[in-house]
Coordinates of C-alpha atoms and ligand atoms in Angstrom, one line a residue:
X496 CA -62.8 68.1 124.8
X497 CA -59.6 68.2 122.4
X498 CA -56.6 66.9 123.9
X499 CA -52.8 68.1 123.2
X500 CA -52.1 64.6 121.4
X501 CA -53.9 61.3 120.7
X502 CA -52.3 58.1 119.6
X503 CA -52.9 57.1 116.2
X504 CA -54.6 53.2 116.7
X505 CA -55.5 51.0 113.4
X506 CA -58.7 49.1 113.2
X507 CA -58.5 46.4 116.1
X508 CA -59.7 43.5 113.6
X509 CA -56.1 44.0 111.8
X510 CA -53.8 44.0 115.0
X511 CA -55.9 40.9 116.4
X512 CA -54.8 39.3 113.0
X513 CA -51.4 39.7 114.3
X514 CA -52.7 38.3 117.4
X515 CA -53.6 35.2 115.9
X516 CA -50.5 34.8 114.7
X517 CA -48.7 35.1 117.8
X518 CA -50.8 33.0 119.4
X519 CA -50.1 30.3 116.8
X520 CA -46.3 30.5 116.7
X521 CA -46.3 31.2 120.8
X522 CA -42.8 33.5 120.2
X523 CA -43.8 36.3 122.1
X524 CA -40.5 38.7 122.4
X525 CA -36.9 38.1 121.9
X526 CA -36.6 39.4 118.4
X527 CA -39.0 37.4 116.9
X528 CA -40.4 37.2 113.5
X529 CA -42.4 39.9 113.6
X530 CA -40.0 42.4 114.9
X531 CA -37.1 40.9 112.7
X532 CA -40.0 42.3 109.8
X533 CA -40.4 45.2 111.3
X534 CA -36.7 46.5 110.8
X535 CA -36.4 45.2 107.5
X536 CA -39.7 47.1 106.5
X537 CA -38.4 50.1 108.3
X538 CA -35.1 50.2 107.2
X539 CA -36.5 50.0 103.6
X540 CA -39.3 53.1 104.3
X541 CA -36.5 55.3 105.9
X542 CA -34.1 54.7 103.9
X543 CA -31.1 52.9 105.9
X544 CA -28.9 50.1 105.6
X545 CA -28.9 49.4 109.7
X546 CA -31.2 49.8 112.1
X547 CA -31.7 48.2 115.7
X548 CA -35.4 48.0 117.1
X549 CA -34.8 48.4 121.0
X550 CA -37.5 48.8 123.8
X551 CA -37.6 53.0 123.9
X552 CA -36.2 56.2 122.5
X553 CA -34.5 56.7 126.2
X554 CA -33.1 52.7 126.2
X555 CA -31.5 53.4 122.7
X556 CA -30.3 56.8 124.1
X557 CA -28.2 55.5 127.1
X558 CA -26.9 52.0 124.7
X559 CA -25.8 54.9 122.4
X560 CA -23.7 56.7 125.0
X561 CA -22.3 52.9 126.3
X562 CA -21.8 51.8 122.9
X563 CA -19.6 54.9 122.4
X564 CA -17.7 54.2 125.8
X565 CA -18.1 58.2 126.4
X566 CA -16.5 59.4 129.6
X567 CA -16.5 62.9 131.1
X568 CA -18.2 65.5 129.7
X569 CA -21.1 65.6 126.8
X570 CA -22.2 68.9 124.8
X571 CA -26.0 69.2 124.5
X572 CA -29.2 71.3 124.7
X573 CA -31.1 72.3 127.4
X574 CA -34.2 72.4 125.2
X575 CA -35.3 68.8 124.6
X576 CA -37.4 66.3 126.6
X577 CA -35.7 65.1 130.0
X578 CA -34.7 61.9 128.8
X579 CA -31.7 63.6 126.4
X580 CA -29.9 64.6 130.0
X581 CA -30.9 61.8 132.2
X582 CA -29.3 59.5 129.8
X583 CA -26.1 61.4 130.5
X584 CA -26.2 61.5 133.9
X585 CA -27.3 57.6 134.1
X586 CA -24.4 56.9 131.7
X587 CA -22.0 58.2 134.4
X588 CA -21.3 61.3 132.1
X589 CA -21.9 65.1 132.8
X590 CA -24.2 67.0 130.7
X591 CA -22.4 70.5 129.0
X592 CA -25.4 72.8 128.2
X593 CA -25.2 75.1 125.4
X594 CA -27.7 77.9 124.5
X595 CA -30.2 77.1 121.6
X596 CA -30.8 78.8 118.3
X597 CA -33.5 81.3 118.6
X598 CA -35.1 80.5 115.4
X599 CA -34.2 76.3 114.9
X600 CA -34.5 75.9 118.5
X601 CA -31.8 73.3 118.0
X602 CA -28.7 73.4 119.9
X603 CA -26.5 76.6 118.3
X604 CA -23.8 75.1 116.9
X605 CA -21.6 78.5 116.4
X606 CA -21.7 78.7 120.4
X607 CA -20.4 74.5 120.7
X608 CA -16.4 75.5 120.0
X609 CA -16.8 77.8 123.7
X610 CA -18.1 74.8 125.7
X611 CA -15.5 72.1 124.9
X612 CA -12.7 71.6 127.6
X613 CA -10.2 69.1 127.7
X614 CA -13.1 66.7 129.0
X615 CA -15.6 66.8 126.3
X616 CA -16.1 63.6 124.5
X617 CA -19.2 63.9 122.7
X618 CA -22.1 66.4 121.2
X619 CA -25.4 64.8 122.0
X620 CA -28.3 67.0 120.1
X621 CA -31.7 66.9 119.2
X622 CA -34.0 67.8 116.3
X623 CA -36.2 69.8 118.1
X624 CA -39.8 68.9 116.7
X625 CA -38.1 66.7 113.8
X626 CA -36.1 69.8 112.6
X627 CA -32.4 69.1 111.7
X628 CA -29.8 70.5 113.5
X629 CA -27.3 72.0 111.7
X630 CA -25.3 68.4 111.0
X631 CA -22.5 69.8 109.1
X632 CA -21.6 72.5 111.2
X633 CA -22.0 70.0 114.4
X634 CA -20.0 67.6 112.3
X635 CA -16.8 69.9 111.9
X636 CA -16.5 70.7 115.4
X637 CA -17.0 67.1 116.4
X638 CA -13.8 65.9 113.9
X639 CA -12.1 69.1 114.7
X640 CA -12.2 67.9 118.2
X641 CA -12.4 64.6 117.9
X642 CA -15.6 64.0 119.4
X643 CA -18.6 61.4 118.8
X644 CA -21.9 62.8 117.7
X645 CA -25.2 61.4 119.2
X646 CA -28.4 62.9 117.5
X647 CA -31.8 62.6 119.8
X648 CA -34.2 62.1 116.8
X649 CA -37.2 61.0 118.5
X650 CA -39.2 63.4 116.7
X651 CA -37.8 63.2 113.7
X652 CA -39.4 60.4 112.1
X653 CA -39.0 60.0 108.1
X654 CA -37.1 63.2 108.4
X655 CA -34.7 63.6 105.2
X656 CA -31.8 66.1 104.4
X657 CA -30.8 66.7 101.2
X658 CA -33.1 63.3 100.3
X659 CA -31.1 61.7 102.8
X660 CA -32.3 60.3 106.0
X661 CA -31.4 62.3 109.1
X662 CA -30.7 59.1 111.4
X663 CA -27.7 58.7 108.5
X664 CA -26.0 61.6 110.1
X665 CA -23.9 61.2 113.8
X666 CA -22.2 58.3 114.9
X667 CA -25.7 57.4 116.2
X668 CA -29.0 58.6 116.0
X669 CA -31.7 57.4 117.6
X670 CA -35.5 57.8 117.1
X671 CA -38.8 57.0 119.8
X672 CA -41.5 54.9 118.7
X673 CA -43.6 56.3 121.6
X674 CA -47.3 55.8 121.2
X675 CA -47.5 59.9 121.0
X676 CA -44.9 60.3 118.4
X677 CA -46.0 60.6 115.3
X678 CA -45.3 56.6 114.3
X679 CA -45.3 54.3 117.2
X680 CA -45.5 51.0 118.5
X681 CA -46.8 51.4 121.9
X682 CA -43.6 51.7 123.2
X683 CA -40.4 51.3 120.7
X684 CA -37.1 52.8 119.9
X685 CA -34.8 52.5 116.9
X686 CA -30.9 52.9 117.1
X687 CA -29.5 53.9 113.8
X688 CA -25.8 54.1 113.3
X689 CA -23.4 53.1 109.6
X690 CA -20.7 52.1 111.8
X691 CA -20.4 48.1 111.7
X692 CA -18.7 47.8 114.7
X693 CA -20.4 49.7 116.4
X694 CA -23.6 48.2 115.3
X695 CA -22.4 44.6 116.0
X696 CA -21.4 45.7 119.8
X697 CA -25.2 47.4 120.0
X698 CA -26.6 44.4 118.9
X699 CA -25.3 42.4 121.6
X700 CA -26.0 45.0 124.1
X701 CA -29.6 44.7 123.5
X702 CA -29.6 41.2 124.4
X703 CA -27.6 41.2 127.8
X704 CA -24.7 41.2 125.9
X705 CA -25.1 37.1 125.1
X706 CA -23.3 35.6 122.2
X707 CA -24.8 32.6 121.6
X708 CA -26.3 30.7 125.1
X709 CA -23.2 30.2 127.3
X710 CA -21.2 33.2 125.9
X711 CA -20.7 37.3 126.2
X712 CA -19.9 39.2 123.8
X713 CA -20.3 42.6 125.9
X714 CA -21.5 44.5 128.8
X715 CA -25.3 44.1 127.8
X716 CA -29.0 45.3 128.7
X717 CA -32.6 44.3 128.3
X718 CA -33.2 46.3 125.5
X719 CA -35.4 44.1 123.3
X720 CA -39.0 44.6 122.4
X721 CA -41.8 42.2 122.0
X722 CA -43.8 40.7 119.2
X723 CA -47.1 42.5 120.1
X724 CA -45.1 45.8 119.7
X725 CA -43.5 45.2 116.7
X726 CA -47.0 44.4 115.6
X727 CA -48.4 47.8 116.3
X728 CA -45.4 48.6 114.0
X729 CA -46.0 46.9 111.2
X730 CA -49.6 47.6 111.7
X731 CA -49.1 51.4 111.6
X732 CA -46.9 51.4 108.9
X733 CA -49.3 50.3 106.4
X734 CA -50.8 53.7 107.8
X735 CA -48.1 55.8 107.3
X736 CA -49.2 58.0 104.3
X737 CA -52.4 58.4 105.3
X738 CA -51.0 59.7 109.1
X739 CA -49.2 62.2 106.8
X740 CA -51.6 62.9 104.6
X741 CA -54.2 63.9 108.1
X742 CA -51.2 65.8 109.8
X743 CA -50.4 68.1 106.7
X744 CA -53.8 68.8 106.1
X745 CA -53.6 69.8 109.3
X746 CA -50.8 71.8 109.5
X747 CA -51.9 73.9 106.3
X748 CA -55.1 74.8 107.9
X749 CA -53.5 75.6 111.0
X750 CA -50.9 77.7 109.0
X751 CA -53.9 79.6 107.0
X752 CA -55.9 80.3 109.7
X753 CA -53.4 81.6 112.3
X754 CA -51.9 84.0 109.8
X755 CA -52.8 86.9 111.5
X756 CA -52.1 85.9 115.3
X757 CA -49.1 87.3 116.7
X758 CA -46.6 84.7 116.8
X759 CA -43.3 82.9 115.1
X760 CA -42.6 79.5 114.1
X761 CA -39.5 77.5 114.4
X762 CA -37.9 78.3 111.3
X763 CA -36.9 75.0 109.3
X764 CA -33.7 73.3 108.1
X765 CA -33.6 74.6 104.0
X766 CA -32.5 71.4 103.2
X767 CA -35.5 69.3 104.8
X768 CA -39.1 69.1 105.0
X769 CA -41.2 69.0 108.2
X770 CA -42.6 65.9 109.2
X771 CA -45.5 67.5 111.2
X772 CA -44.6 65.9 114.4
X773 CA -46.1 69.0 116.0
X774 CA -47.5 72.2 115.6
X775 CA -45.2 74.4 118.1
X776 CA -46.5 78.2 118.2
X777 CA -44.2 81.4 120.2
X778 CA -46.1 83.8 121.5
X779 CA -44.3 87.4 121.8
X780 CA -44.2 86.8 125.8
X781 CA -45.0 84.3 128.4
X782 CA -48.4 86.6 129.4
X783 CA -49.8 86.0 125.9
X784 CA -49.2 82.6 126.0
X785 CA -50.2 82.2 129.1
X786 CA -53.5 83.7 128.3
X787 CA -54.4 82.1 125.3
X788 CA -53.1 78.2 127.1
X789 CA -56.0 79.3 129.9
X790 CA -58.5 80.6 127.7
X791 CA -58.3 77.6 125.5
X792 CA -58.3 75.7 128.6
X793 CA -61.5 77.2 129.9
X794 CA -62.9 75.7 126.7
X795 CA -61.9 72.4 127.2
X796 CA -58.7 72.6 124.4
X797 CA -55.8 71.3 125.6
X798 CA -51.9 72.5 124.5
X799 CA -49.0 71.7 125.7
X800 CA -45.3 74.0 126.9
X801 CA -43.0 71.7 125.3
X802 CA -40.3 71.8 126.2
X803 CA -40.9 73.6 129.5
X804 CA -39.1 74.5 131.6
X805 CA -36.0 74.7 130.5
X806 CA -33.9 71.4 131.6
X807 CA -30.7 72.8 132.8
X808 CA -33.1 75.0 135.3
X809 CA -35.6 72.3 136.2
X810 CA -33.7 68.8 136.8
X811 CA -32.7 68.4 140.7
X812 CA -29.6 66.1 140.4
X813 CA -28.3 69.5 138.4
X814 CA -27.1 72.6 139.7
X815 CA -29.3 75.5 137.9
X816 CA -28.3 77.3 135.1
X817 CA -29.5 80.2 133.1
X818 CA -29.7 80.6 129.2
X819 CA -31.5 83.5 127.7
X820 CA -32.5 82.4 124.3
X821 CA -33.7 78.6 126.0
X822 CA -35.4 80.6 129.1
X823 CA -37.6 83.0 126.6
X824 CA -38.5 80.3 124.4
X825 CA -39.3 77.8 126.9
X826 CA -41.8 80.4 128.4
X827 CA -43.7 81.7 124.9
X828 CA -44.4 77.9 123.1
X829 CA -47.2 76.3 122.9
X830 CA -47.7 73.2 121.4
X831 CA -51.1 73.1 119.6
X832 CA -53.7 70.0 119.6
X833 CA -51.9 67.9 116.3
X834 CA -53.0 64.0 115.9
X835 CA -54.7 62.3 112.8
X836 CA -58.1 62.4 114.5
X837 CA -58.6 65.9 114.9
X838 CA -60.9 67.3 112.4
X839 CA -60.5 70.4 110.7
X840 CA -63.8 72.1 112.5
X841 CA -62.2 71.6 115.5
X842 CA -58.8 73.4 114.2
X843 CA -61.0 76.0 112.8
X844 CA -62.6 76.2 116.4
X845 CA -59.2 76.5 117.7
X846 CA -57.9 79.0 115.7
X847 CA -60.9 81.0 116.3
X848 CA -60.3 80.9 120.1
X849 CA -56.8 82.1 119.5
X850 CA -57.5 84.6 117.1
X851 CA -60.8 86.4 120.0
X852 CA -58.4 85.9 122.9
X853 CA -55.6 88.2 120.8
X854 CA -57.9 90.7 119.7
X855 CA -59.0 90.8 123.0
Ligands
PLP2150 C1 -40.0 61.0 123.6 C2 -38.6 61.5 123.6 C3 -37.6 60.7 124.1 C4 -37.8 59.4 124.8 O1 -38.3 58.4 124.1 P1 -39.1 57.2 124.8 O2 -39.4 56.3 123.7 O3 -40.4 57.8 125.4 O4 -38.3 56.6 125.8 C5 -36.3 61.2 124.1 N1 -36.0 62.4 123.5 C6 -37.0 63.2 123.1 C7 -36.7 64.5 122.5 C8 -38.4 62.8 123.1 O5 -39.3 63.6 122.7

């Protein structure tokens, strides 16, 4: 059986080191020691002077949109995971959808201007499958406008732009340290923003607002995250190349092999490198993909439609609604088996399936 993702796990002897250790000092959450570590080691491998570790991608989503006070109505794609709209909707807010870039798959930022109303306070976009979006573009509408930017980069891991980290760009990015992402803690999110201010009023949001024991800083949440996550952190950190290393391997095979199947990739940012997060193919139509997702299945190989459906048709606190480029590509991808574990015979194996049930 090949599954659609695995999570990456170190040798158990090193995280029960960190075990040990927690056992010994007994500080179990609450921004301990090892998760005060963790964001200094991962501000230093990304690249950023701020970051917050929080409990998820979707917790750091929804202190983004309070930390920004928006109100009214927020621009974003309908092609992303369901946690990008539920955080506006649970934020009080009402999600603007906007039509995707047929070859980026990120929100099309020449079709953002026709959306905003006298309502709009903020873009909220994501790097589909760690690809930028186009950030200057976004970012001249949003000070044309005066709106805040949120970017939804929960794929975008170690993602860079012009040798600059993506999570740099926005008022706020966030990222998901999701245990199928491609780094993780179990469960984990970061919150990334340059703004002081804003940084300082996120900080206290994470812990229930409290400045120091008896006082409030803020209108706060749980969002903290616990010493045996931040272990898994540190832990797979020290594993970071060699994840990278696996995935493009990988990828390149994937890419040599499936040369002559009949489909299209997500065309990259120029300025950026993939992180191989995933391995998303498009098939010409939803039959083809269809068939090949069944065939594979029939030999115990699992893939993945992701994103599908289509979140502005699929989500029943919504009313439906219908965009062409979103609605095609939602029903042609196909997200290939991609962790560290699989070996190349078994990409090979794949590609060979895909390859007979083409020709077929
Ligand atoms: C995984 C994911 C999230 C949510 O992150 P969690 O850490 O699972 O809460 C949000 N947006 C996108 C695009 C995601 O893929």
């Amino acid at each position: 059986m090949i599954p659609v993702t695995k999570p990456f796990l170190p040798p158990s002897e090193e995280y029960q080191k960190y075990l040990t250790g927690i056992w010994q000092r007994q500080w179990l959450t609450n921004m301990g020691p090892l998760a005060n570590d963790l964001e200094i080691k991962l501000k230093e491998y990304l690249g950023l002077s701020h970051l917050l570790f929080v409990t998820n991608g979707t917790v750091a989503l929804q202190m983004a949109i309070k930390a920004l006070d928006l109100k009214g109505e927020i621009i974003t794609t309908p092609f992303s995971f369901v946690a990008t709209t539920s955080s506006i909707v649970w934020e009080g807010c009402k999600p603007v959808f906007v039509d995707i870039d047929e070859n980026s798959l990120n929100i099309d930022a020449s079709k953002i201007e026709d959306s905003i109303t006298e309502k709009t306070t903020a873009i909220l976009a994501t790097h589909v499958y760690g690809n930028p979006c186009d950030v200057v573009e976004i970012e001249k509408i949003a000070s044309k406008h005066n709106l805040k930017v949120i970017y939804d980069g929960a794929h975008a891991f170690g993602v860079r732009i012009n040798g600059k980290s993506i999570f740099e760009y926005g008022d706020i990015s966030i990222c998901s340290l999701h245990a199928t992402k491609l780094y993780h803690s179990i469960e984990g999110g970061l919150v990334i923003t340059k703004d002081a201010t804003i940084l300082k009023k996120l900080a206290y949001m994470r812990n229930f607002g409290f400045d120091g024991p008896e006082a409030f800083a803020e209108l706060g949440i749980n969002g903290k995250n616990s010493e045996f996550h931040a272990a898994m952190g540190l832990l797979n950190l020290e594993y970071i190349d060699k994840i990278l290393e696996k995935r493009k391997a990988i990828n390149d095979r994937f890419d040599d092999k499936l040369k002559n199947l009949n489909v299209r990739k997500p065309l990259w940012h120029d300025d950026s490198a993939n992180n191989y997060a995933y391995y998303p193919i498009i098939f010409e139509n939803e039959e083809s993909m269809l068939k090949a997702m069944n065939f594979l299945k029939s030999h115990e190989i699992f893939t993945r439609r992701y994103f599908y459906p289509s979140l502005a048709t699929t989500l029943p606190y919504l009313e439906k609604q219908y965009f062409p480029i979103t609605d095609d590509i939602a029903k042609c991808v196909m997200c290939l088996p991609f962790y560290p574990d699989l070996s190349i015979e078994e990409v090979d194996l794949i590609c060979r399936f895909l390859l007979r049930i083409q020709n077929n």
